Amino acid sequence: VLGILAGFMAPLWLSAGSGNHVGLFSYYAVLNAGIFAIAWFRPWRALNLLGFAFTFGIGTFWGVLQYVPDKFSSTEPFLLLFFVFYLLIPLLYARRQPASRRDLIDGSLVFGTPLVAFSLQAGMLHEQPMTLALCALGLAAIYAVLA
C-alpha cells in the first residue's frame, strides 16, 4: 500500500512544473497496468481502490486546474484507458471468487467507475451536448451487455 501511494504521489512530489499531462497520464497508465496485472492473478481490493482513487482523483484535480478543450485529443485516450482498466478489474475480482460466492462484486468500482468517468467526460464535452449524449448511450450499451 505504501508503495502504491508513493508511486502515485511521486510525479507530484518531483514535478518541475512543466505541465506535461501526457507524461503524467502515461506514468499513471503504467501504474494502472501493474494494478490490472495484479488483479488478473490475485484479488486485492485495497490496491484496486487506491489505484482508482488516485487515478481519478488526480485526474479530476488536473482537469479542474489545467484542462482546456485544445487538450481533448491528448487527454481522451487516457480517460478511456483508465475507464477500461477499472471496468475490467471488478469483473476479474468477481471471476476469481469461489463458485459459491460468485454473486459478490466490488460495488465501489462497478458503480464508481462509470459515475466518475462519465462526470469527467461531461466536463470535457460540456460544449458538445450531442457528443456527450452519444457517449452516455455507448456507456449504457456497455453496461447493458455486461449485465
Short mmCIF file of N, CA and C in Angstrom, two decimals:
data_model
loop_
_atom_site.label_atom_id
_atom_site.label_comp_id
_atom_site.label_asym_id
_atom_site.label_seq_id
_atom_site.Cartn_x
_atom_site.Cartn_y
_atom_site.Cartn_z
N VAL A 1 0.84 -1.19 0.00
CA VAL A 1 0.00 0.00 0.00
C VAL A 1 0.88 1.25 0.00
N LEU A 2 1.93 1.25 0.81
CA LEU A 2 2.84 2.41 0.82
C LEU A 2 3.52 2.58 -0.54
N GLY A 3 3.84 1.47 -1.18
CA GLY A 3 4.47 1.54 -2.50
C GLY A 3 3.55 2.17 -3.53
N ILE A 4 2.27 1.80 -3.51
CA ILE A 4 1.35 2.36 -4.49
C ILE A 4 1.08 3.83 -4.18
N LEU A 5 1.00 4.18 -2.90
CA LEU A 5 0.84 5.59 -2.53
C LEU A 5 2.02 6.42 -3.02
N ALA A 6 3.22 5.93 -2.78
CA ALA A 6 4.41 6.64 -3.24
C ALA A 6 4.47 6.69 -4.76
N GLY A 7 4.06 5.60 -5.40
CA GLY A 7 4.06 5.57 -6.86
C GLY A 7 3.16 6.64 -7.46
N PHE A 8 1.97 6.80 -6.90
CA PHE A 8 1.05 7.80 -7.43
C PHE A 8 1.44 9.22 -7.04
N MET A 9 2.10 9.39 -5.91
CA MET A 9 2.47 10.73 -5.47
C MET A 9 3.81 11.20 -6.04
N ALA A 10 4.65 10.27 -6.50
CA ALA A 10 5.98 10.64 -6.98
C ALA A 10 5.97 11.73 -8.04
N PRO A 11 5.11 11.64 -9.08
CA PRO A 11 5.16 12.72 -10.07
C PRO A 11 4.75 14.08 -9.51
N LEU A 12 3.93 14.08 -8.48
CA LEU A 12 3.53 15.35 -7.87
C LEU A 12 4.65 15.92 -7.02
N TRP A 13 5.33 15.04 -6.30
CA TRP A 13 6.43 15.47 -5.45
C TRP A 13 7.62 15.95 -6.27
N LEU A 14 7.87 15.28 -7.40
CA LEU A 14 9.07 15.55 -8.19
C LEU A 14 8.82 16.48 -9.37
N SER A 15 7.63 16.98 -9.50
CA SER A 15 7.29 17.81 -10.65
C SER A 15 8.11 19.08 -10.69
N ALA A 16 8.57 19.40 -11.90
CA ALA A 16 9.30 20.65 -12.10
C ALA A 16 8.36 21.74 -12.61
N GLY A 17 7.06 21.42 -12.68
CA GLY A 17 6.09 22.41 -13.12
C GLY A 17 5.97 22.55 -14.61
N SER A 18 6.39 21.54 -15.36
CA SER A 18 6.35 21.62 -16.82
C SER A 18 4.94 21.50 -17.38
N GLY A 19 4.03 20.91 -16.61
CA GLY A 19 2.65 20.78 -17.08
C GLY A 19 2.47 19.73 -18.15
N ASN A 20 3.34 18.74 -18.20
CA ASN A 20 3.27 17.68 -19.21
C ASN A 20 2.23 16.64 -18.79
N HIS A 21 0.99 16.84 -19.20
CA HIS A 21 -0.08 15.93 -18.80
C HIS A 21 0.04 14.57 -19.49
N VAL A 22 0.59 14.52 -20.68
CA VAL A 22 0.76 13.24 -21.37
C VAL A 22 1.77 12.38 -20.60
N GLY A 23 2.83 12.97 -20.13
CA GLY A 23 3.80 12.24 -19.33
C GLY A 23 3.21 11.74 -18.03
N LEU A 24 2.45 12.61 -17.36
CA LEU A 24 1.80 12.23 -16.10
C LEU A 24 0.83 11.08 -16.31
N PHE A 25 -0.05 11.21 -17.30
CA PHE A 25 -1.05 10.17 -17.52
C PHE A 25 -0.43 8.89 -18.08
N SER A 26 0.66 9.01 -18.82
CA SER A 26 1.37 7.80 -19.28
C SER A 26 1.96 7.05 -18.10
N TYR A 27 2.54 7.79 -17.18
CA TYR A 27 3.08 7.18 -15.97
C TYR A 27 1.98 6.48 -15.18
N TYR A 28 0.83 7.15 -15.04
CA TYR A 28 -0.29 6.53 -14.34
C TYR A 28 -0.84 5.34 -15.11
N ALA A 29 -0.76 5.36 -16.42
CA ALA A 29 -1.20 4.20 -17.20
C ALA A 29 -0.33 2.99 -16.90
N VAL A 30 0.97 3.21 -16.75
CA VAL A 30 1.89 2.11 -16.40
C VAL A 30 1.55 1.58 -15.00
N LEU A 31 1.33 2.48 -14.04
CA LEU A 31 0.96 2.04 -12.69
C LEU A 31 -0.35 1.25 -12.71
N ASN A 32 -1.32 1.75 -13.46
CA ASN A 32 -2.61 1.05 -13.53
C ASN A 32 -2.51 -0.27 -14.28
N ALA A 33 -1.62 -0.36 -15.24
CA ALA A 33 -1.39 -1.65 -15.91
C ALA A 33 -0.84 -2.66 -14.90
N GLY A 34 0.02 -2.19 -14.01
CA GLY A 34 0.53 -3.06 -12.95
C GLY A 34 -0.57 -3.50 -12.00
N ILE A 35 -1.45 -2.59 -11.64
CA ILE A 35 -2.58 -2.93 -10.78
C ILE A 35 -3.48 -3.93 -11.49
N PHE A 36 -3.71 -3.71 -12.76
CA PHE A 36 -4.53 -4.65 -13.54
C PHE A 36 -3.87 -6.03 -13.60
N ALA A 37 -2.56 -6.07 -13.80
CA ALA A 37 -1.85 -7.35 -13.85
C ALA A 37 -1.96 -8.08 -12.51
N ILE A 38 -1.85 -7.36 -11.42
CA ILE A 38 -2.01 -7.98 -10.11
C ILE A 38 -3.43 -8.50 -9.95
N ALA A 39 -4.42 -7.69 -10.38
CA ALA A 39 -5.82 -8.11 -10.28
C ALA A 39 -6.09 -9.34 -11.13
N TRP A 40 -5.34 -9.52 -12.20
CA TRP A 40 -5.50 -10.69 -13.07
C TRP A 40 -5.19 -11.98 -12.31
N PHE A 41 -4.19 -11.89 -11.40
CA PHE A 41 -3.75 -13.08 -10.69
C PHE A 41 -4.29 -13.19 -9.27
N ARG A 42 -4.60 -12.06 -8.67
CA ARG A 42 -5.00 -12.10 -7.26
C ARG A 42 -5.93 -10.94 -6.94
N PRO A 43 -7.08 -11.21 -6.35
CA PRO A 43 -7.96 -10.11 -5.96
C PRO A 43 -7.38 -9.37 -4.75
N TRP A 44 -7.12 -8.10 -4.94
CA TRP A 44 -6.55 -7.28 -3.88
C TRP A 44 -7.33 -5.97 -3.87
N ARG A 45 -8.44 -5.98 -3.19
CA ARG A 45 -9.41 -4.89 -3.24
C ARG A 45 -8.82 -3.55 -2.82
N ALA A 46 -8.02 -3.52 -1.78
CA ALA A 46 -7.44 -2.26 -1.30
C ALA A 46 -6.57 -1.62 -2.38
N LEU A 47 -5.78 -2.42 -3.05
CA LEU A 47 -4.92 -1.91 -4.12
C LEU A 47 -5.77 -1.35 -5.26
N ASN A 48 -6.82 -2.06 -5.62
CA ASN A 48 -7.70 -1.60 -6.69
C ASN A 48 -8.35 -0.27 -6.34
N LEU A 49 -8.83 -0.14 -5.11
CA LEU A 49 -9.49 1.09 -4.69
C LEU A 49 -8.52 2.26 -4.60
N LEU A 50 -7.31 2.00 -4.12
CA LEU A 50 -6.31 3.07 -4.07
C LEU A 50 -5.95 3.54 -5.47
N GLY A 51 -5.74 2.60 -6.37
CA GLY A 51 -5.43 2.98 -7.75
C GLY A 51 -6.55 3.80 -8.37
N PHE A 52 -7.78 3.37 -8.15
CA PHE A 52 -8.94 4.09 -8.66
C PHE A 52 -9.00 5.51 -8.09
N ALA A 53 -8.87 5.61 -6.77
CA ALA A 53 -8.98 6.91 -6.11
C ALA A 53 -7.89 7.87 -6.57
N PHE A 54 -6.65 7.40 -6.63
CA PHE A 54 -5.57 8.28 -7.04
C PHE A 54 -5.67 8.62 -8.52
N THR A 55 -5.96 7.65 -9.36
CA THR A 55 -6.02 7.92 -10.80
C THR A 55 -7.09 8.96 -11.12
N PHE A 56 -8.30 8.71 -10.65
CA PHE A 56 -9.38 9.63 -10.97
C PHE A 56 -9.35 10.89 -10.11
N GLY A 57 -8.83 10.79 -8.90
CA GLY A 57 -8.72 11.98 -8.06
C GLY A 57 -7.72 12.98 -8.62
N ILE A 58 -6.54 12.51 -8.96
CA ILE A 58 -5.52 13.40 -9.52
C ILE A 58 -5.94 13.84 -10.92
N GLY A 59 -6.59 12.94 -11.68
CA GLY A 59 -7.10 13.32 -13.00
C GLY A 59 -8.14 14.43 -12.90
N THR A 60 -9.01 14.34 -11.92
CA THR A 60 -10.02 15.37 -11.72
C THR A 60 -9.36 16.68 -11.29
N PHE A 61 -8.43 16.59 -10.38
CA PHE A 61 -7.71 17.77 -9.91
C PHE A 61 -7.01 18.46 -11.08
N TRP A 62 -6.32 17.68 -11.92
CA TRP A 62 -5.66 18.24 -13.10
C TRP A 62 -6.69 18.86 -14.04
N GLY A 63 -7.80 18.16 -14.24
CA GLY A 63 -8.82 18.66 -15.16
C GLY A 63 -9.40 19.99 -14.72
N VAL A 64 -9.63 20.15 -13.44
CA VAL A 64 -10.19 21.40 -12.93
C VAL A 64 -9.20 22.54 -13.10
N LEU A 65 -7.92 22.26 -12.87
CA LEU A 65 -6.92 23.32 -12.90
C LEU A 65 -6.29 23.57 -14.27
N GLN A 66 -6.14 22.52 -15.09
CA GLN A 66 -5.33 22.65 -16.29
C GLN A 66 -6.04 22.35 -17.61
N TYR A 67 -7.17 21.68 -17.58
CA TYR A 67 -7.79 21.24 -18.84
C TYR A 67 -8.35 22.41 -19.64
N VAL A 68 -8.06 22.39 -20.93
CA VAL A 68 -8.67 23.28 -21.91
C VAL A 68 -9.06 22.41 -23.10
N PRO A 69 -10.09 22.80 -23.85
CA PRO A 69 -10.56 21.96 -24.96
C PRO A 69 -9.48 21.58 -25.98
N ASP A 70 -8.42 22.37 -26.10
CA ASP A 70 -7.34 22.03 -27.03
C ASP A 70 -6.62 20.75 -26.62
N LYS A 71 -6.73 20.36 -25.37
CA LYS A 71 -6.05 19.15 -24.88
C LYS A 71 -6.92 17.90 -24.96
N PHE A 72 -8.10 18.01 -25.58
CA PHE A 72 -9.04 16.88 -25.64
C PHE A 72 -8.41 15.66 -26.29
N SER A 73 -7.78 15.85 -27.45
CA SER A 73 -7.26 14.69 -28.19
C SER A 73 -6.10 14.00 -27.47
N SER A 74 -5.42 14.70 -26.58
CA SER A 74 -4.33 14.06 -25.83
C SER A 74 -4.77 13.58 -24.46
N THR A 75 -5.99 13.93 -24.06
CA THR A 75 -6.50 13.54 -22.74
C THR A 75 -7.52 12.40 -22.84
N GLU A 76 -8.36 12.44 -23.85
CA GLU A 76 -9.44 11.46 -24.00
C GLU A 76 -8.95 10.01 -24.03
N PRO A 77 -7.86 9.68 -24.76
CA PRO A 77 -7.40 8.28 -24.74
C PRO A 77 -7.07 7.77 -23.34
N PHE A 78 -6.52 8.64 -22.51
CA PHE A 78 -6.19 8.23 -21.14
C PHE A 78 -7.45 8.00 -20.32
N LEU A 79 -8.44 8.86 -20.47
CA LEU A 79 -9.70 8.67 -19.76
C LEU A 79 -10.33 7.34 -20.15
N LEU A 80 -10.32 7.04 -21.44
CA LEU A 80 -10.88 5.77 -21.91
C LEU A 80 -10.08 4.58 -21.39
N LEU A 81 -8.76 4.70 -21.40
CA LEU A 81 -7.92 3.61 -20.90
C LEU A 81 -8.16 3.35 -19.42
N PHE A 82 -8.21 4.41 -18.63
CA PHE A 82 -8.45 4.25 -17.20
C PHE A 82 -9.85 3.69 -16.94
N PHE A 83 -10.82 4.11 -17.75
CA PHE A 83 -12.17 3.56 -17.62
C PHE A 83 -12.15 2.06 -17.89
N VAL A 84 -11.46 1.63 -18.93
CA VAL A 84 -11.41 0.20 -19.27
C VAL A 84 -10.72 -0.59 -18.15
N PHE A 85 -9.61 -0.06 -17.63
CA PHE A 85 -8.93 -0.75 -16.53
C PHE A 85 -9.90 -0.99 -15.37
N TYR A 86 -10.59 0.07 -14.95
CA TYR A 86 -11.43 -0.05 -13.76
C TYR A 86 -12.82 -0.59 -14.07
N LEU A 87 -13.12 -0.82 -15.34
CA LEU A 87 -14.29 -1.59 -15.71
C LEU A 87 -13.97 -3.08 -15.62
N LEU A 88 -12.77 -3.46 -16.05
CA LEU A 88 -12.40 -4.88 -16.08
C LEU A 88 -11.94 -5.41 -14.73
N ILE A 89 -11.34 -4.59 -13.90
CA ILE A 89 -10.84 -5.08 -12.60
C ILE A 89 -11.94 -5.69 -11.74
N PRO A 90 -13.13 -5.06 -11.58
CA PRO A 90 -14.15 -5.74 -10.77
C PRO A 90 -14.69 -7.00 -11.44
N LEU A 91 -14.63 -7.07 -12.77
CA LEU A 91 -15.03 -8.31 -13.44
C LEU A 91 -14.05 -9.42 -13.11
N LEU A 92 -12.76 -9.10 -13.11
CA LEU A 92 -11.76 -10.09 -12.71
C LEU A 92 -11.96 -10.50 -11.25
N TYR A 93 -12.26 -9.53 -10.40
CA TYR A 93 -12.49 -9.80 -8.99
C TYR A 93 -13.65 -10.78 -8.82
N ALA A 94 -14.74 -10.54 -9.55
CA ALA A 94 -15.90 -11.42 -9.47
C ALA A 94 -15.58 -12.81 -10.00
N ARG A 95 -14.81 -12.90 -11.08
CA ARG A 95 -14.46 -14.20 -11.66
C ARG A 95 -13.53 -15.01 -10.75
N ARG A 96 -12.76 -14.33 -9.92
CA ARG A 96 -11.82 -15.02 -9.03
C ARG A 96 -12.49 -15.56 -7.77
N GLN A 97 -13.72 -15.17 -7.52
CA GLN A 97 -14.43 -15.65 -6.34
C GLN A 97 -14.75 -17.14 -6.49
N PRO A 98 -14.79 -17.87 -5.38
CA PRO A 98 -15.22 -19.27 -5.46
C PRO A 98 -16.64 -19.34 -6.01
N ALA A 99 -16.99 -20.47 -6.59
CA ALA A 99 -18.30 -20.62 -7.23
C ALA A 99 -19.45 -20.31 -6.27
N SER A 100 -19.27 -20.60 -4.99
CA SER A 100 -20.34 -20.34 -4.02
C SER A 100 -20.49 -18.85 -3.71
N ARG A 101 -19.48 -18.04 -4.05
CA ARG A 101 -19.52 -16.60 -3.75
C ARG A 101 -19.47 -15.74 -5.01
N ARG A 102 -19.82 -16.30 -6.15
CA ARG A 102 -19.72 -15.58 -7.42
C ARG A 102 -20.63 -14.36 -7.50
N ASP A 103 -21.61 -14.28 -6.61
CA ASP A 103 -22.51 -13.14 -6.67
C ASP A 103 -21.90 -11.89 -6.02
N LEU A 104 -20.70 -12.03 -5.41
CA LEU A 104 -20.03 -10.88 -4.81
C LEU A 104 -19.36 -10.04 -5.89
N ILE A 105 -19.56 -8.75 -5.81
CA ILE A 105 -18.91 -7.83 -6.73
C ILE A 105 -18.26 -6.72 -5.92
N ASP A 106 -17.38 -5.99 -6.56
CA ASP A 106 -16.78 -4.83 -5.93
C ASP A 106 -17.61 -3.63 -6.34
N GLY A 107 -18.64 -3.34 -5.56
CA GLY A 107 -19.59 -2.29 -5.89
C GLY A 107 -18.96 -0.91 -6.02
N SER A 108 -17.90 -0.66 -5.26
CA SER A 108 -17.24 0.64 -5.34
C SER A 108 -16.74 0.92 -6.76
N LEU A 109 -16.14 -0.08 -7.37
CA LEU A 109 -15.63 0.10 -8.73
C LEU A 109 -16.71 -0.08 -9.78
N VAL A 110 -17.63 -1.02 -9.55
CA VAL A 110 -18.70 -1.26 -10.53
C VAL A 110 -19.54 -0.01 -10.72
N PHE A 111 -19.88 0.67 -9.63
CA PHE A 111 -20.73 1.85 -9.73
C PHE A 111 -19.93 3.15 -9.76
N GLY A 112 -18.77 3.16 -9.13
CA GLY A 112 -17.96 4.38 -9.09
C GLY A 112 -17.30 4.71 -10.42
N THR A 113 -16.84 3.69 -11.13
CA THR A 113 -16.14 3.93 -12.39
C THR A 113 -16.99 4.67 -13.41
N PRO A 114 -18.22 4.21 -13.71
CA PRO A 114 -18.98 4.97 -14.71
C PRO A 114 -19.39 6.36 -14.20
N LEU A 115 -19.65 6.48 -12.91
CA LEU A 115 -20.02 7.80 -12.38
C LEU A 115 -18.88 8.81 -12.52
N VAL A 116 -17.70 8.40 -12.11
CA VAL A 116 -16.56 9.31 -12.16
C VAL A 116 -16.12 9.54 -13.61
N ALA A 117 -15.98 8.47 -14.38
CA ALA A 117 -15.51 8.62 -15.76
C ALA A 117 -16.48 9.45 -16.59
N PHE A 118 -17.78 9.22 -16.43
CA PHE A 118 -18.73 9.99 -17.21
C PHE A 118 -18.79 11.44 -16.74
N SER A 119 -18.59 11.68 -15.46
CA SER A 119 -18.53 13.06 -14.97
C SER A 119 -17.34 13.80 -15.58
N LEU A 120 -16.20 13.13 -15.65
CA LEU A 120 -15.04 13.75 -16.29
C LEU A 120 -15.28 13.97 -17.78
N GLN A 121 -15.93 12.98 -18.42
CA GLN A 121 -16.27 13.11 -19.84
C GLN A 121 -17.21 14.31 -20.04
N ALA A 122 -18.17 14.47 -19.16
CA ALA A 122 -19.10 15.60 -19.25
C ALA A 122 -18.37 16.92 -19.10
N GLY A 123 -17.39 16.96 -18.23
CA GLY A 123 -16.60 18.18 -18.07
C GLY A 123 -15.81 18.51 -19.32
N MET A 124 -15.34 17.48 -20.00
CA MET A 124 -14.56 17.70 -21.22
C MET A 124 -15.45 18.06 -22.41
N LEU A 125 -16.68 17.57 -22.42
CA LEU A 125 -17.57 17.78 -23.55
C LEU A 125 -18.75 18.69 -23.23
N HIS A 126 -18.62 19.55 -22.25
CA HIS A 126 -19.76 20.37 -21.84
C HIS A 126 -20.26 21.30 -22.95
N GLU A 127 -19.44 21.58 -23.94
CA GLU A 127 -19.88 22.42 -25.06
C GLU A 127 -20.39 21.61 -26.24
N GLN A 128 -20.40 20.28 -26.11
CA GLN A 128 -20.85 19.39 -27.19
C GLN A 128 -21.89 18.42 -26.65
N PRO A 129 -23.11 18.88 -26.42
CA PRO A 129 -24.12 18.03 -25.76
C PRO A 129 -24.51 16.79 -26.58
N MET A 130 -24.50 16.87 -27.90
CA MET A 130 -24.86 15.68 -28.69
C MET A 130 -23.78 14.61 -28.58
N THR A 131 -22.54 15.00 -28.61
CA THR A 131 -21.45 14.04 -28.44
C THR A 131 -21.52 13.41 -27.06
N LEU A 132 -21.81 14.21 -26.05
CA LEU A 132 -21.93 13.69 -24.69
C LEU A 132 -23.10 12.71 -24.59
N ALA A 133 -24.20 13.01 -25.28
CA ALA A 133 -25.36 12.11 -25.28
C ALA A 133 -24.99 10.77 -25.94
N LEU A 134 -24.20 10.81 -27.00
CA LEU A 134 -23.77 9.57 -27.65
C LEU A 134 -22.83 8.78 -26.74
N CYS A 135 -22.01 9.47 -26.00
CA CYS A 135 -21.14 8.80 -25.02
C CYS A 135 -21.98 8.11 -23.95
N ALA A 136 -23.03 8.78 -23.48
CA ALA A 136 -23.92 8.19 -22.48
C ALA A 136 -24.61 6.96 -23.05
N LEU A 137 -25.02 7.03 -24.29
CA LEU A 137 -25.66 5.88 -24.93
C LEU A 137 -24.67 4.71 -25.05
N GLY A 138 -23.45 5.00 -25.43
CA GLY A 138 -22.43 3.95 -25.52
C GLY A 138 -22.13 3.32 -24.17
N LEU A 139 -22.04 4.16 -23.14
CA LEU A 139 -21.79 3.66 -21.79
C LEU A 139 -22.95 2.78 -21.32
N ALA A 140 -24.16 3.21 -21.60
CA ALA A 140 -25.34 2.39 -21.24
C ALA A 140 -25.33 1.07 -21.98
N ALA A 141 -24.93 1.07 -23.23
CA ALA A 141 -24.87 -0.18 -24.01
C ALA A 141 -23.83 -1.13 -23.43
N ILE A 142 -22.68 -0.60 -23.04
CA ILE A 142 -21.61 -1.43 -22.45
C ILE A 142 -22.14 -2.10 -21.19
N TYR A 143 -22.76 -1.34 -20.32
CA TYR A 143 -23.23 -1.90 -19.07
C TYR A 143 -24.44 -2.82 -19.27
N ALA A 144 -25.24 -2.58 -20.29
CA ALA A 144 -26.35 -3.49 -20.60
C ALA A 144 -25.80 -4.84 -21.05
N VAL A 145 -24.77 -4.82 -21.88
CA VAL A 145 -24.15 -6.08 -22.32
C VAL A 145 -23.53 -6.81 -21.14
N LEU A 146 -22.85 -6.07 -20.27
CA LEU A 146 -22.22 -6.70 -19.10
C LEU A 146 -23.24 -7.27 -18.12
N ALA A 147 -24.39 -6.62 -18.04
CA ALA A 147 -25.43 -7.11 -17.12
C ALA A 147 -25.94 -8.45 -17.58
#
